[in-house]
CSV table of N, CA and C in Angstrom, one decimal:
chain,number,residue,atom,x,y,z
A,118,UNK,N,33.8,-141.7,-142.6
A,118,UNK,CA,33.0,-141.2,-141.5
A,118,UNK,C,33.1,-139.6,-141.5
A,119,UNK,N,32.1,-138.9,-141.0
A,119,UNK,CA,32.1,-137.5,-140.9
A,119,UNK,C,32.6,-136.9,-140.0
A,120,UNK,N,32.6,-135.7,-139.4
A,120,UNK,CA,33.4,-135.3,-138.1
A,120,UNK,C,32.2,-134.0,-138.1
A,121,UNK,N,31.5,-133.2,-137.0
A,121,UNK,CA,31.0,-132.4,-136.4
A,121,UNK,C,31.6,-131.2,-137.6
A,122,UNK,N,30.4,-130.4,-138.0
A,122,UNK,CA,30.9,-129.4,-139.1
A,122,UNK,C,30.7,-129.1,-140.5
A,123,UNK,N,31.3,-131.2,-140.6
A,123,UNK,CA,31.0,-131.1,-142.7
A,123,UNK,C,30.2,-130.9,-142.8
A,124,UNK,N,29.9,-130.4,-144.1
A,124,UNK,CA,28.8,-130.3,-145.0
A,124,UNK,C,28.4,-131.0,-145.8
A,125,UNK,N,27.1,-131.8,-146.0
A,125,UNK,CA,27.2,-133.3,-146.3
A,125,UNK,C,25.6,-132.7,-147.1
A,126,UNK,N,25.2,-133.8,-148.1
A,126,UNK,CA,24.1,-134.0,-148.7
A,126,UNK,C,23.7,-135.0,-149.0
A,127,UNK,N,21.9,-135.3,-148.3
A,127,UNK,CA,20.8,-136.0,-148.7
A,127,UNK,C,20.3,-136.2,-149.8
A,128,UNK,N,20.6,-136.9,-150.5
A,128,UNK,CA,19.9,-137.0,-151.3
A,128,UNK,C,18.3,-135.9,-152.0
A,129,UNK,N,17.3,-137.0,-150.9
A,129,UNK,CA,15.9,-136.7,-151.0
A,129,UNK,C,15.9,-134.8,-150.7
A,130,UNK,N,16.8,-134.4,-149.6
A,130,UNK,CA,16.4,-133.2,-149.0
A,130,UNK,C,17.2,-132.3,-149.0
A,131,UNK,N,18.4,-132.3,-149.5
A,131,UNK,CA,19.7,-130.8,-149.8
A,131,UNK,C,20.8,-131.7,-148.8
A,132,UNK,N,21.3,-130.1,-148.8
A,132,UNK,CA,22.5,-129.9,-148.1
A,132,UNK,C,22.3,-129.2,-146.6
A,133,UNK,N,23.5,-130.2,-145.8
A,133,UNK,CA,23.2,-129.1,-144.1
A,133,UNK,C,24.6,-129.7,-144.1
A,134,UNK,N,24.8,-129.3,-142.5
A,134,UNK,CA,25.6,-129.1,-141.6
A,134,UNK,C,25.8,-130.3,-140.2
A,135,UNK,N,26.9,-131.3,-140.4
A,135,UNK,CA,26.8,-131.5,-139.2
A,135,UNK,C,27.2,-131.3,-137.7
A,136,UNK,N,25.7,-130.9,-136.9
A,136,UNK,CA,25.7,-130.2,-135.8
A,136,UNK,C,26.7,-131.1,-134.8
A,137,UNK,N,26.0,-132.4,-134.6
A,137,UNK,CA,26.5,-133.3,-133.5
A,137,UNK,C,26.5,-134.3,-134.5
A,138,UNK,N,27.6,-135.6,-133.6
A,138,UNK,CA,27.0,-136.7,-133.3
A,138,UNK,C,26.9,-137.6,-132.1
A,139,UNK,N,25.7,-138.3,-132.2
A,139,UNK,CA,24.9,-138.8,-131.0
A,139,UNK,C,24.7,-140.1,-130.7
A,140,UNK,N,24.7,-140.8,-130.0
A,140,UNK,CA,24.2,-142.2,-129.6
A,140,UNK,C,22.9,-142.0,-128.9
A,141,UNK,N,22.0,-143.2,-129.4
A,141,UNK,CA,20.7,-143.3,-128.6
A,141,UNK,C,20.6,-144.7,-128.6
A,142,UNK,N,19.8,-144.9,-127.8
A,142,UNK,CA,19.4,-146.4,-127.5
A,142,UNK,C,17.8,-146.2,-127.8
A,143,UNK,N,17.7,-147.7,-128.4
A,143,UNK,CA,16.5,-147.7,-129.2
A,143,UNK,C,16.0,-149.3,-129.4
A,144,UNK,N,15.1,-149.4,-128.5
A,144,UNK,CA,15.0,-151.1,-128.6
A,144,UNK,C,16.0,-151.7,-128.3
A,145,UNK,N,16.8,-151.5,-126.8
A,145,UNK,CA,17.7,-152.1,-126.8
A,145,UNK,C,19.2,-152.4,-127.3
A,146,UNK,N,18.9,-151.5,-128.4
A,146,UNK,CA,20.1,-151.4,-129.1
A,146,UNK,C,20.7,-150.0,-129.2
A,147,UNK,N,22.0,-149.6,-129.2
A,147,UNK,CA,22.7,-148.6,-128.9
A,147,UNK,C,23.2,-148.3,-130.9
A,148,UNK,N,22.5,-147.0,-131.5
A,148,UNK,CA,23.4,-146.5,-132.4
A,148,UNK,C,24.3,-145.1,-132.4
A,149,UNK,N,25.0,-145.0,-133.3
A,149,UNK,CA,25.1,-143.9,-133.5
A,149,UNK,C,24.5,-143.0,-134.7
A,150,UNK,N,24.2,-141.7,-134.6
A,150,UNK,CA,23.6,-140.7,-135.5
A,150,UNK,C,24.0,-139.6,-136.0
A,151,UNK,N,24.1,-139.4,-137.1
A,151,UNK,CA,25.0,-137.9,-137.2
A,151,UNK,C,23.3,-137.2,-137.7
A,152,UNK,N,23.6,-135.9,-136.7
A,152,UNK,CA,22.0,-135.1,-136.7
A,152,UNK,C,22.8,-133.5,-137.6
A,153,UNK,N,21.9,-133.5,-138.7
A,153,UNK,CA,22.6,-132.2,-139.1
A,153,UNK,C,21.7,-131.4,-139.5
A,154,UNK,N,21.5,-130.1,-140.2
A,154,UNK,CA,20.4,-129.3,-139.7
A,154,UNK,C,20.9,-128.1,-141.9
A,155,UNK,N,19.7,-128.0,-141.7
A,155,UNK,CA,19.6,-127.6,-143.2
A,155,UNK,C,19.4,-126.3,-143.6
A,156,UNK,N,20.4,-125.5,-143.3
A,156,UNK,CA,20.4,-123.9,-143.0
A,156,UNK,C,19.1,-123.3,-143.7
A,157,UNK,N,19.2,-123.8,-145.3
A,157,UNK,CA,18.6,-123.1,-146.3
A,157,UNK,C,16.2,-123.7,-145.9
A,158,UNK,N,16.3,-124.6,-145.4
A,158,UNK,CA,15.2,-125.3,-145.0
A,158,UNK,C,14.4,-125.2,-144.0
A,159,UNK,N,15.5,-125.4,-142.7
A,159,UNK,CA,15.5,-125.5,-141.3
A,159,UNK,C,15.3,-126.7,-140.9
A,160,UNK,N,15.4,-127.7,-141.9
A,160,UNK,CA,14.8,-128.7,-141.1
A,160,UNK,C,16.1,-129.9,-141.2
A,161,UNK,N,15.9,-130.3,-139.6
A,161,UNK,CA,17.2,-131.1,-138.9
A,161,UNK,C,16.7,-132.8,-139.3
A,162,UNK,N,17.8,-133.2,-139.5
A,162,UNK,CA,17.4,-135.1,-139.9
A,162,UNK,C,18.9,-135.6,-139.0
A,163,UNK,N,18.5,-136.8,-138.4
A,163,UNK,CA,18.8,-137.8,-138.1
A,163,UNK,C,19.1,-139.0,-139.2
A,164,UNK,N,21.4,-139.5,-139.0
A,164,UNK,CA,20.9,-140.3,-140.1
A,164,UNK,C,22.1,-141.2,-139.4
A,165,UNK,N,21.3,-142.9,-139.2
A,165,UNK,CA,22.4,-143.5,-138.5
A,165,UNK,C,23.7,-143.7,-139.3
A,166,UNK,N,24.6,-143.6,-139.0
A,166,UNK,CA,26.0,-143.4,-139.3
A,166,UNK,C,26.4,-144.6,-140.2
A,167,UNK,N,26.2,-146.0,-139.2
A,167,UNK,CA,26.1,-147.6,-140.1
A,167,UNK,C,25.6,-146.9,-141.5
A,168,UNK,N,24.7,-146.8,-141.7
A,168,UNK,CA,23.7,-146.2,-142.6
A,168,UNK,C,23.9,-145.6,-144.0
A,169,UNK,N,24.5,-144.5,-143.6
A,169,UNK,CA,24.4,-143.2,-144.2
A,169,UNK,C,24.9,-143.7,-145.9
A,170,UNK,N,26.0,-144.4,-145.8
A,170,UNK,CA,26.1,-144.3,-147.2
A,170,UNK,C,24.9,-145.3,-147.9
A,171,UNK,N,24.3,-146.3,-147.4
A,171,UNK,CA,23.2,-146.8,-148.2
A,171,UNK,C,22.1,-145.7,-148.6
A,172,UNK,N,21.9,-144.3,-147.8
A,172,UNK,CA,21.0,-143.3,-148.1
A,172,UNK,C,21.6,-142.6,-149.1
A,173,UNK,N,23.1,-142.4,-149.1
A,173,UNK,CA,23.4,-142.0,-150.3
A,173,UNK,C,24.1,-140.4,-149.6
A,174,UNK,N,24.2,-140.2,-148.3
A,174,UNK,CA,25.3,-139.1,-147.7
A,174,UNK,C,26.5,-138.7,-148.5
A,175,UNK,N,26.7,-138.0,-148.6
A,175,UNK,CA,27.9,-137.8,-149.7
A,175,UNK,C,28.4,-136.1,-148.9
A,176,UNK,N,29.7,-135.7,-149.5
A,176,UNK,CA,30.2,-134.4,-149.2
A,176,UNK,C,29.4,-133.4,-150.1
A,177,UNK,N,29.4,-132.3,-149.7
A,177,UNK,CA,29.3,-130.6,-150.8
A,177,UNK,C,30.2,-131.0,-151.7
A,178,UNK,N,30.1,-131.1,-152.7
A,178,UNK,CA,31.1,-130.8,-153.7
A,178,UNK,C,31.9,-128.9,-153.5
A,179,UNK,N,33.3,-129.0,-154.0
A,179,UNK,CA,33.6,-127.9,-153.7
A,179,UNK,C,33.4,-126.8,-154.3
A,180,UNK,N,34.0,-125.6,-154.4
A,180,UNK,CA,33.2,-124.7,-155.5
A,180,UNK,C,33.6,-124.2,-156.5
A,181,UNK,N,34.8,-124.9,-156.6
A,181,UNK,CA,35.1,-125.1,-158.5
A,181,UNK,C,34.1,-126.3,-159.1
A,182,UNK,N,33.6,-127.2,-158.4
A,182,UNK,CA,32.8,-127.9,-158.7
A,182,UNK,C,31.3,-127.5,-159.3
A,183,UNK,N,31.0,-126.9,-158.1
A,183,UNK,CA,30.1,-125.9,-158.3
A,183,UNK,C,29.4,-125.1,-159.4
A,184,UNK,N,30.8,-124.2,-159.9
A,184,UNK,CA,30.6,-123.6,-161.1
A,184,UNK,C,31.0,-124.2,-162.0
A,185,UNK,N,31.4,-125.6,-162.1
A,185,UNK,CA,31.3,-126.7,-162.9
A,185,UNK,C,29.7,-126.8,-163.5
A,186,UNK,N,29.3,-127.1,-162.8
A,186,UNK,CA,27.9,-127.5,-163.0
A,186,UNK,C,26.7,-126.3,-163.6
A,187,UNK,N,27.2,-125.3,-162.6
A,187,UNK,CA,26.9,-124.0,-163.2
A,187,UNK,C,26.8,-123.7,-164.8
A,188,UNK,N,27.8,-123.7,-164.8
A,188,UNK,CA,28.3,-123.5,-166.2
A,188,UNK,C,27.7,-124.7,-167.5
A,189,UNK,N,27.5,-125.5,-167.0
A,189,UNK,CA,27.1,-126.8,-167.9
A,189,UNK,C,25.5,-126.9,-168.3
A,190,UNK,N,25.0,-126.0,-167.3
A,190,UNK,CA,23.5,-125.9,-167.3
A,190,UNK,C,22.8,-126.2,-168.6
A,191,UNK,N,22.7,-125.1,-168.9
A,191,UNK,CA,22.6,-125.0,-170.4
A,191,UNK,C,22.4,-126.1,-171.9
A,192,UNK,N,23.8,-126.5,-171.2
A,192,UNK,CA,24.5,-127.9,-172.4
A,192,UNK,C,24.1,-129.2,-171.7
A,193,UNK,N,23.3,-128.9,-170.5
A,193,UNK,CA,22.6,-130.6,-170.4
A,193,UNK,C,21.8,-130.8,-171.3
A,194,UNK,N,21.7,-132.1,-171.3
A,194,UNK,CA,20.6,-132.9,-172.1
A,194,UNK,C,19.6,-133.4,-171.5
A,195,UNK,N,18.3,-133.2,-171.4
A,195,UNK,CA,17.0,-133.3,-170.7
A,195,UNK,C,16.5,-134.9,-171.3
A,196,UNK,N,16.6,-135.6,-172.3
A,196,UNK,CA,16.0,-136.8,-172.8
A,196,UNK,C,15.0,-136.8,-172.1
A,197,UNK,N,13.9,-135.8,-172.3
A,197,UNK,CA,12.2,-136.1,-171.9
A,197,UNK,C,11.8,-136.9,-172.7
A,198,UNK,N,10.7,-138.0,-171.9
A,198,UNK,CA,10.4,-139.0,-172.2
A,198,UNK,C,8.7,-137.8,-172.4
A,199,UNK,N,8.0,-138.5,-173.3
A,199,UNK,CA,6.6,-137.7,-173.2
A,199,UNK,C,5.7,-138.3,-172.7
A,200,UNK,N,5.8,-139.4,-172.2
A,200,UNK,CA,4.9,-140.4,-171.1
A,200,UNK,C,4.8,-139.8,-169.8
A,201,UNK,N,3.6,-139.2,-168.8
A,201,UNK,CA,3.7,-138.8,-167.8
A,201,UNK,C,4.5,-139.6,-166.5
A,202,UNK,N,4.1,-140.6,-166.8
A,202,UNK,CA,4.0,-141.5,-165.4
A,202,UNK,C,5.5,-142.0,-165.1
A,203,UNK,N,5.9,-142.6,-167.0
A,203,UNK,CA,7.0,-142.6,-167.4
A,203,UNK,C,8.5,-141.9,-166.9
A,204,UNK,N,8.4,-140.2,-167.3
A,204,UNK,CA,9.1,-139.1,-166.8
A,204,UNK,C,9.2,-139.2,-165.7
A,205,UNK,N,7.8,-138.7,-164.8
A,205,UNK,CA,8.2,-138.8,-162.8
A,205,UNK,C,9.1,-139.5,-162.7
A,206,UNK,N,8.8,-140.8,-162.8
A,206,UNK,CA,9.6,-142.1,-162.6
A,206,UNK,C,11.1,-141.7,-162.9
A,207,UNK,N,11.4,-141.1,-163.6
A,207,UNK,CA,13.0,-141.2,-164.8
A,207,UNK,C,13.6,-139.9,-163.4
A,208,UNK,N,12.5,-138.8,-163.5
A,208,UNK,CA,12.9,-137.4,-162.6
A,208,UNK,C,13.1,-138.3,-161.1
A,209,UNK,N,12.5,-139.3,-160.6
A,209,UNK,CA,12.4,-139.1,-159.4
A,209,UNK,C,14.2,-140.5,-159.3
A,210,UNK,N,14.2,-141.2,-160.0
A,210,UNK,CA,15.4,-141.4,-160.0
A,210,UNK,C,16.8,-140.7,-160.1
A,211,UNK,N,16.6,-139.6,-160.7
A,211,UNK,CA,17.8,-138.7,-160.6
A,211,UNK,C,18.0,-138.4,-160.3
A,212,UNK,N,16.7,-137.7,-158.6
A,212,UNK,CA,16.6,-137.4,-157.7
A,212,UNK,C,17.3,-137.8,-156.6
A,213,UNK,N,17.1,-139.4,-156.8
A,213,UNK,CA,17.5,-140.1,-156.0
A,213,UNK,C,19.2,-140.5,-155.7
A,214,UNK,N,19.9,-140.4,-156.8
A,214,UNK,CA,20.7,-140.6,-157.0
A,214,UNK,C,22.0,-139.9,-156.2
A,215,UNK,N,21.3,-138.5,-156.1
A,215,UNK,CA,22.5,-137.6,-155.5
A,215,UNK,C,23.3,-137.2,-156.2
A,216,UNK,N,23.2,-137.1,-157.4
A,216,UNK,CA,24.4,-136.7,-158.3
A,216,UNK,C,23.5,-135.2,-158.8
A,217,UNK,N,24.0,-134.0,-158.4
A,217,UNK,CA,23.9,-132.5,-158.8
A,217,UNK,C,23.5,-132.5,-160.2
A,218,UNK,N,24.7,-133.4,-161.5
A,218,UNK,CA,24.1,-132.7,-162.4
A,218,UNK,C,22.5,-133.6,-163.0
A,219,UNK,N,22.2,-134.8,-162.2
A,219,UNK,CA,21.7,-135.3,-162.5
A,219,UNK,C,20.2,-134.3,-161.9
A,220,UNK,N,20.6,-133.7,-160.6
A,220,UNK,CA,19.5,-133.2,-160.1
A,220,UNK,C,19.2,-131.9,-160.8
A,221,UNK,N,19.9,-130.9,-161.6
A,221,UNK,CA,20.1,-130.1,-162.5
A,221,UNK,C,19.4,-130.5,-164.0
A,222,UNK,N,19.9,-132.1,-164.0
A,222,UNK,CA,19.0,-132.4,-165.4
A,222,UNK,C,17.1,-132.6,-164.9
A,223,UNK,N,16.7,-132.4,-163.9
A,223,UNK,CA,15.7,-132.5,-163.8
A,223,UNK,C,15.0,-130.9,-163.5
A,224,UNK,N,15.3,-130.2,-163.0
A,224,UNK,CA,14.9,-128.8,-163.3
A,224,UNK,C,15.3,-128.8,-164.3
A,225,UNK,N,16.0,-128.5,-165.5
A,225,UNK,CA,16.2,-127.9,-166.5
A,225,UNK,C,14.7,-128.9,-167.9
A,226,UNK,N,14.6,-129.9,-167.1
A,226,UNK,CA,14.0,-130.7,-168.4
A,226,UNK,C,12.1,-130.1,-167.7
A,227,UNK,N,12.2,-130.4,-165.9
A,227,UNK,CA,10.6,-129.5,-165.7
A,227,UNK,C,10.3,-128.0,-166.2
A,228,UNK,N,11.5,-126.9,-165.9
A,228,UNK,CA,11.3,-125.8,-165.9
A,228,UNK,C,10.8,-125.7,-167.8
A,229,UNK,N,12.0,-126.5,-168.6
A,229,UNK,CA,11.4,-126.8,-170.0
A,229,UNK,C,9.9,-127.0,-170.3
A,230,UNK,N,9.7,-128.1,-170.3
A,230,UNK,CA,8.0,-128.7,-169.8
A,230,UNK,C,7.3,-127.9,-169.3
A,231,UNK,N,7.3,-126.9,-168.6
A,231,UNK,CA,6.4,-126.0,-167.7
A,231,UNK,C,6.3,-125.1,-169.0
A,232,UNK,N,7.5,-124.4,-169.5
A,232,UNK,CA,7.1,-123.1,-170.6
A,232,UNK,C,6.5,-124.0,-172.1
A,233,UNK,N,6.7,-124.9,-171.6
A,233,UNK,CA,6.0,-125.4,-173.4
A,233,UNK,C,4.2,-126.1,-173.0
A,234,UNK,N,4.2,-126.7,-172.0
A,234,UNK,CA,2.7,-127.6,-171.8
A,234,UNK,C,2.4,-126.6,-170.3
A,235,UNK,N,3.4,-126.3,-169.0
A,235,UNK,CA,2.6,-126.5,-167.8
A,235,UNK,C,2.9,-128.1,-167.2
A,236,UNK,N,2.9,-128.0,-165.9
A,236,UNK,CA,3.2,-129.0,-165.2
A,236,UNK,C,2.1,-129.4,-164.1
A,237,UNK,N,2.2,-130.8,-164.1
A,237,UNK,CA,1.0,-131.1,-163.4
A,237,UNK,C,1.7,-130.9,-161.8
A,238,UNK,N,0.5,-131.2,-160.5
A,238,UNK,CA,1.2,-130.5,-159.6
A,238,UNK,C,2.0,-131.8,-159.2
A,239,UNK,N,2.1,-132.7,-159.3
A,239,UNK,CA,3.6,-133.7,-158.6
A,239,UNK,C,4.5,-133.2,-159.6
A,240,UNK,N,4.6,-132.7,-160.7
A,240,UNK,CA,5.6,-132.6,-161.4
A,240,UNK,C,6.7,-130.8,-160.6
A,241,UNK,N,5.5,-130.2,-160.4
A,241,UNK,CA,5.2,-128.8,-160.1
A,241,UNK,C,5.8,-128.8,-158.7
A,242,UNK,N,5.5,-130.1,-157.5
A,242,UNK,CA,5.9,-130.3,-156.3
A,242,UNK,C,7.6,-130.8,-156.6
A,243,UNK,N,8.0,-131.7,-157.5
A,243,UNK,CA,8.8,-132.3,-158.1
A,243,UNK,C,10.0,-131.6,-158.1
A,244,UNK,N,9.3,-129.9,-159.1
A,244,UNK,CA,10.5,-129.0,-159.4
A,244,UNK,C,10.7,-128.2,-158.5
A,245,UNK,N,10.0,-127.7,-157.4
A,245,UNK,CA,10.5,-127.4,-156.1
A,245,UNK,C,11.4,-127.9,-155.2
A,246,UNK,N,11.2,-129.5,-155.1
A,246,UNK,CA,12.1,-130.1,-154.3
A,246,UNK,C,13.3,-129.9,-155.0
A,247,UNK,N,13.4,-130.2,-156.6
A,247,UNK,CA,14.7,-130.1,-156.8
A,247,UNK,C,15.4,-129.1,-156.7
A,248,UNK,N,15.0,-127.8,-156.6
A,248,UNK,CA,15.6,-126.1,-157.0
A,248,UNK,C,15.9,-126.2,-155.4
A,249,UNK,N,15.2,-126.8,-154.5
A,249,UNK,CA,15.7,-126.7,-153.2
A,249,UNK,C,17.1,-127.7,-152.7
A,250,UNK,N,17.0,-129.0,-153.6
A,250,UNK,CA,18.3,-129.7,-153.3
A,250,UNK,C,19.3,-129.1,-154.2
A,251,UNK,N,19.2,-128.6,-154.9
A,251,UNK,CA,20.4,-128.1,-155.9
A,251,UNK,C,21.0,-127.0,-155.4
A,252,UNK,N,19.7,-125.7,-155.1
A,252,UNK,CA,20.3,-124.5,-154.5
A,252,UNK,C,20.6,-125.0,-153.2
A,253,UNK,N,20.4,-125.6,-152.4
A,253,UNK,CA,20.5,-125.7,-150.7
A,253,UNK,C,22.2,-125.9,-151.2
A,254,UNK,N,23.0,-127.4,-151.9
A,254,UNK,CA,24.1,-127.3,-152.0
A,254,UNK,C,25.1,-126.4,-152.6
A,255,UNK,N,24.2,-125.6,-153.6
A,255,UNK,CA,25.5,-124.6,-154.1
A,255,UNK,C,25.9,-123.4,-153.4
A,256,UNK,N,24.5,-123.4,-152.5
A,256,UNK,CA,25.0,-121.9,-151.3
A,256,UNK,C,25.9,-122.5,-150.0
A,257,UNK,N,25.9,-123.9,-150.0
A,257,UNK,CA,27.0,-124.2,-148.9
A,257,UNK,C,28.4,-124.6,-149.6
A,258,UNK,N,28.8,-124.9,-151.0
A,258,UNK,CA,29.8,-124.9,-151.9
A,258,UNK,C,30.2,-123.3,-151.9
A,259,UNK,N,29.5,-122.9,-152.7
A,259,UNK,CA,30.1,-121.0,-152.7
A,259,UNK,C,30.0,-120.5,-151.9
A,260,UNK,N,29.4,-120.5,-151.0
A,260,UNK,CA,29.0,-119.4,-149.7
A,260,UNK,C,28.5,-117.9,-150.7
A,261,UNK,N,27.5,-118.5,-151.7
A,261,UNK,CA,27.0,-116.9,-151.7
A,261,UNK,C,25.7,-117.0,-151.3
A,262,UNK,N,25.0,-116.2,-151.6
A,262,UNK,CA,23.2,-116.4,-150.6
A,262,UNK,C,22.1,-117.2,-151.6
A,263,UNK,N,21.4,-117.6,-151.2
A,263,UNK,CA,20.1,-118.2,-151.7
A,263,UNK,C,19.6,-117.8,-153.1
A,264,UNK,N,19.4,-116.5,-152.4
A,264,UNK,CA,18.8,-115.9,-153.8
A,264,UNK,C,19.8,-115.4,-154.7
A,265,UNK,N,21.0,-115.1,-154.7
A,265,UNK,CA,22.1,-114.6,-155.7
A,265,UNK,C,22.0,-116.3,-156.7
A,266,UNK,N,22.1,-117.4,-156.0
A,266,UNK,CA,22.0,-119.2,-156.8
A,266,UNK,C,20.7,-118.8,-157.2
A,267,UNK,N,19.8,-118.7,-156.7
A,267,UNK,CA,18.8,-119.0,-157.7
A,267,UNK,C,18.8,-117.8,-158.8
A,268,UNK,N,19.2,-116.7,-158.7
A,268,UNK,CA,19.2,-115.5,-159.9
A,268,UNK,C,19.8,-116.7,-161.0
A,269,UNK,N,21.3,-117.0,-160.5
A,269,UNK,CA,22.1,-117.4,-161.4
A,269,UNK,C,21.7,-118.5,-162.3
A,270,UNK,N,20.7,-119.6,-161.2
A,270,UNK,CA,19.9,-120.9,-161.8
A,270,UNK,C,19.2,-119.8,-163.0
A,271,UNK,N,18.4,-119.4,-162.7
A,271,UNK,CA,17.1,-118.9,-163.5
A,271,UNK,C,17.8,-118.1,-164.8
A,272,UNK,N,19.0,-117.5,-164.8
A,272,UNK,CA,19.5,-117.1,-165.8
A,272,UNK,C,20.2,-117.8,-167.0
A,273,UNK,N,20.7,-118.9,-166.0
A,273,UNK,CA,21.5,-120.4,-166.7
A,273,UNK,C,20.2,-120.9,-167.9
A,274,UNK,N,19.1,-121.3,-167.4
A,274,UNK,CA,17.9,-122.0,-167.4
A,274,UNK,C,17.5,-121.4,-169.0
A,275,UNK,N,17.1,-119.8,-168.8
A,275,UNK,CA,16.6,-119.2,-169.5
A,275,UNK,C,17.4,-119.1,-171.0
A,276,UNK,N,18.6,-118.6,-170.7
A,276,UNK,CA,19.7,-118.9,-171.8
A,276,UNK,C,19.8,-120.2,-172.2
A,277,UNK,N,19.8,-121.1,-171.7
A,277,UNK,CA,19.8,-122.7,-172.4
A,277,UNK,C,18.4,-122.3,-173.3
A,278,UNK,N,17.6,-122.6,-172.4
A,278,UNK,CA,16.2,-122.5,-173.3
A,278,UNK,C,16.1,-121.9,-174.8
A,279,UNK,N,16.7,-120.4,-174.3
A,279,UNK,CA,16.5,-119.7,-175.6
A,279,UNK,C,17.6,-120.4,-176.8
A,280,UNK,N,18.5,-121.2,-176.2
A,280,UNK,CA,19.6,-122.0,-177.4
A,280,UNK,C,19.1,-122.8,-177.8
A,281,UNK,N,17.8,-123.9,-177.3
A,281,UNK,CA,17.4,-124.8,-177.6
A,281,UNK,C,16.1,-124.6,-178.5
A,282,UNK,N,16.1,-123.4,-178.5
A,282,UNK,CA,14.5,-122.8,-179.3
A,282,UNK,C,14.9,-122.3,-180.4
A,283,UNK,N,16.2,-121.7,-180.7
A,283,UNK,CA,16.9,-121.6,-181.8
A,283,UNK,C,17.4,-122.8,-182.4
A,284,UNK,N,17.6,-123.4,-181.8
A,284,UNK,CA,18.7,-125.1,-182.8
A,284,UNK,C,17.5,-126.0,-182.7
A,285,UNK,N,16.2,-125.9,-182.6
A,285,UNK,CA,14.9,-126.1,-183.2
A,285,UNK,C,14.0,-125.8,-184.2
A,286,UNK,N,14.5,-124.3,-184.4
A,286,UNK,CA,14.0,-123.4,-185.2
A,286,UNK,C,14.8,-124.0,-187.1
């Protein structure tokens, strides 16, 4: 269970903060909710408590973790599938999952795909959400700002790239 404070992550939507938690009655029936609010987004969710771990609530990883992942950028492996409908599908499960480097392997395999073809726009909407759940948790792991994570994403990104255009070549 959580306590008022942690820093907890959605799956579908980043990382926040929990503000409260709340009881409401709802059809008769009384739950409880932990409401927490998403610094980097603004936007507050409600998630019943019974619940949370079937949604897939989990802690911030901490920030040796962090720069775990950081650092690994690069050396993921993307296994692009070249079937459109196919891929979403593969991206939006790794999405789902909640696991960072999984959500890391999915920017690094769109932002790929974008410099070589272009991305269609669910793929285009796709890599947004991700850069937002990946950055939203690494600025509440490190506490450094939004844009310093994304410099660092974008630099990670580009250096892999350029390693993978070489050991192609």
């Amino acid at each position: 269970m959580f306590q008022v404070g942690d820093k907890v992550v959605h799956p579908m939507h980043g990382a926040g903060v929990i503000d409260k938690i709340v009881e409401e009655r709802i059809s008769g029936k009384t739950q409880t909710y932990y409401v927490f609010s998403m610094p980097v987004s603004g936007l507050v969710l409600k998630i019943p408590t019974a619940k949370s771990h079937l949604v897939g609530l989990r802690s911030v990883v901490d920030s040796a973790a962090a720069s775990a992942v950081i650092g690994a950028l690069s050396r993921l492996d993307t296994g692009e599938t070249s079937n459109w409908n196919k891929r979403y599908r593969e991206n939006l499960e790794r999405l789902k999952s909640g696991d960072l480097y999984e959500v890391a392997r999915v920017i690094k395999c769109l932002i790929l795909r974008d410099a070589e073809r272009g991305l269609s726009t669910g793929e285009r909407k796709m890599l947004h959400s991700a850069k937002q759940i990946f950055l939203s948790e690494m600025v509440l792991a490190t506490g450094e700002s939004y844009q310093t994570m994304e410099s660092r994403l974008c630099a990670c990104m580009q250096s892999g790239a350029e390693k993978e255009e070489a050991a192609s070549c």
